[in-house]
Amino acid sequence: MSLCPSSNLLPPMKSLFTLLTTLYSVSVVSAQNATGLAPLKFRSLPLGKIMPAGWLKDQLTVQTNGLAGHQHEFYRYVSQTNWLGGNVTYSDLQEAAPYWFNGLVPNAVLANSDALKKQTSYFLDYVLSHQGTDGWLGPEVNTTLPRILWARYPFLYGAIQMVEVDPSLTDRVVTAAYKFVKLANTMIKNKQGLDDWTNSRWHDFLIPMQWLYDNHPNGNEALLLETMNLLKAAGYPWDKIFSDQYFPKGPVDHISNPLGYGLMWHGVNVAMALKSSAAAYRVSHSQTDLDNASAAWDRLFQYHGRPSGIFAADEYLAGLDAVRGTELCLVVEAMFSGSYLYQVIGNPKYADRVERITYNALFATITGNMWSRQYLQQQNQIASKNMSPNPFPNDGAYSNVFGLDPNYPCCTVNFPQGFPKFISNAFVTTPDGASLVQVYLGPFNTNANLQNGNNVQVTVDTQYPFSDTFKTTLTASKAFTYYVRIPSWVTKGTISVNSGTTQPLSPSNGLQAVKVASGTTQIVLNLPADIKTEQRPNGSIAVQRGPLHYAFDIPRNQTILAQNAQQPLAVDLQFGATASWQYAIDPSTLRFDAGKPPATLPSPIYDSGKPTPSISVTACLISWPIAGDTFVSSPPTSPACTGSKSTIKLIPYGATKLRISEFPVFKST
Ligand SMILES: *[C@@H]1O[C@H](CO)[C@@H](O)[C@H](O)[C@H]1NC(C)=O
Ligand SMILES: *[C@@H]1O[C@H](CO)[C@@H](O)[C@H](O)[C@H]1NC(C)=O
Ligand SMILES: *[C@@H]1O[C@H](CO)[C@@H](O)[C@H](O)[C@H]1NC(C)=O
Ligand SMILES: *[C@@H]1O[C@H](CO)[C@@H](O)[C@H](O)[C@H]1NC(C)=O
Ligand SMILES: *[C@@H]1O[C@H](CO)[C@@H](O)[C@H](O)[C@H]1NC(C)=O
Ligand SMILES: *[C@@H]1O[C@H](CO)[C@@H](O)[C@H](O)[C@H]1NC(C)=O
């Protein structure tokens, strides 16, 4: 069914038939009385207008030189010789190629790689020129394979991004998309193409349809609105699933499913569905939908959140225990959902969290050279190996190995979208097009055409999140107001414009406004933060400073478990601890050390010993048992020291591949 299949261990789902019969009785808002789409709070810029600079550019080069930029050459799910030769299974065609395309389009453009752009152009052309006469899109046209609507959505996302870069593709893509929407409309009315994945991921078709509505309505408004309403009505009622009454307040392994939707607690579905109520709001115009979207976000992170910014679901929602897993696919989907939520709702909490997920959870689960990725990452991860027993009730023994496609292949083809889409959503404009807003902080070169022919170029020079300082140079043809997001964790931040006096920040709704004259303006920002500790289960704590979460980097050795026959860099790696990690820490002794940053950060930055900032803390060894032979039990509460005190160093979580990051506490004095 899917490259990340559901497990049949979950409580039984209602039969699809029952589900559809029930849902079709829900009333559907008719297109006649709809009033169009509610406006966005912020508009995205076309792909390619925001380019990574400095270390972000280097990190994208690392991604491009790794698995993301090379898998089409050898990986069977996306190698063209395989899928064009028909030597693939149903699920490969259904979702692997569209997933890959969706991520490779922005990767190719932002890395300015002609070789990768050729791949995406070839794929787009192939799919469009082989569209079924009835409108079906996909490599599987004219096969007898069953049609599942949802796997077309990543293709549509990829095609839209290509149009943003090359408007000459507009007519071809928009025409093909409308043929497909018309077919989908009929299919939904005939109850076709609606498997459980389609029913749970309806918002990911609403968003491409909203792009058509906003940019190329061409007289199809009624068709789009009707199709959006039909799709939502046929789909999972996410507002109910996320509601206080039904939302699980702990791991779901041993609780029964109260609503009967079989994939409603599936981690990737939940990450994608974070944007469901915001997508629905654009059609309904109902404030309740926005309130529901906001409450769903908070509830998920309250009961399943991790100090790395993400939440835990090792297939299904997994609660707070530090050894339970977080799937890589859900990391990149939550990032994308958060960017969309920010653009619809404008609440800075979405942007704060997306930045934390990117700078911590994303790179923690991929090796420094980005050739090997995990399926599941753990906050406390003392080994990466074939684990038997393992702490994941619904995932396999190989889930936390760093490799080509441990446990399931989906994250290999889907992870590449995460980082490029973070970059392409890093700036937005206000809806009137008059102002530019920097949403995600880091080094960028951005070029925007604002209202009234105001061309603005922005260069942000910084090593953030490995430094607190920013030098932003703006060149504008006309005066305008520039905004920059000030994260909620900043304390005593300052700003100075054109070498003027240094002023305290005065953000409103998370944004600092700066009046910019025509010509060149220079802004210097300093965004310091205090060390914060986060309470975790059983009296343990996690350490944060600014956007970065800090962890003890367990020294490790490495064994190659497997190597791809065609691509020797694609290896499966086992990591084992080579030093003690059984530490309790004294939070009163935490001290931040910014280090001496080099002029250029090391490449790759997300690996042991590479980032400069660190936090020191007084620690002592304790008795902390392992479970099985491979994973650590919950942090002991109020443990006694078994050895003398020492000072240990914590480094950014994303650079650690084995780690302790939820510590028991003790008092050193
Ligand atoms: C649109 O019509 C439907 C069905 O008659 C009704 O339930 C809904 O409240 C109407 N919505 C608006 C915004 O008028
Ligand atoms: C077809 O797939 C099988 C299984 O993955 C593989 O062994 C074989 O080499 C493939 N054949 C071609 C022509 O790609
Ligand atoms: C599918 O089959 C029909 C009927 O044989 C044919 O006209 C059409 O070109 C085929 N489409 C593709 C994409 O092969
Ligand atoms: C918000 O969610 C609640 C369920 O918690 C639901 O009753 C309500 O209808 C939702 N609001 C909208 C506009 O869908
Ligand atoms: C707290 O510790 C107990 C005993 O070790 C353990 O069973 C439980 O899972 C822990 N709770 C969490 C949320 O980690
Ligand atoms: C890794 O280190 C551990 C602990 O010293 C040792 O037991 C193990 O044999 C080592 N593995 C390799 C592959 O070196």
mmCIF file of C-alpha atoms in Angstrom, residues 50 63 103 152 214 270 272 307 330 428 510-511 514 626:
data_model
loop_
_atom_site.group_PDB
_atom_site.id
_atom_site.type_symbol
_atom_site.label_atom_id
_atom_site.label_comp_id
_atom_site.label_asym_id
_atom_site.label_seq_id
_atom_site.Cartn_x
_atom_site.Cartn_y
_atom_site.Cartn_z
ATOM 1 C CA ILE A 50 15.574 32.914 -1.725
ATOM 2 C CA GLN A 63 22.811 17.205 0.739
ATOM 3 C CA GLY A 103 12.089 17.101 -3.028
ATOM 4 C CA ARG A 152 -0.373 12.330 -7.110
ATOM 5 C CA ASP A 214 -5.088 31.869 -6.222
ATOM 6 C CA VAL A 270 -0.351 13.450 11.943
ATOM 7 C CA MET A 272 0.912 16.212 7.444
ATOM 8 C CA PRO A 307 13.368 18.685 23.205
ATOM 9 C CA LEU A 330 7.436 13.048 9.923
ATOM 10 C CA VAL A 428 7.591 35.833 2.721
ATOM 11 C CA GLY A 510 7.284 38.111 16.731
ATOM 12 C CA LEU A 511 8.366 40.581 14.042
ATOM 13 C CA VAL A 514 12.683 48.243 10.260
ATOM 14 C CA ILE A 626 20.232 -0.607 29.653
#
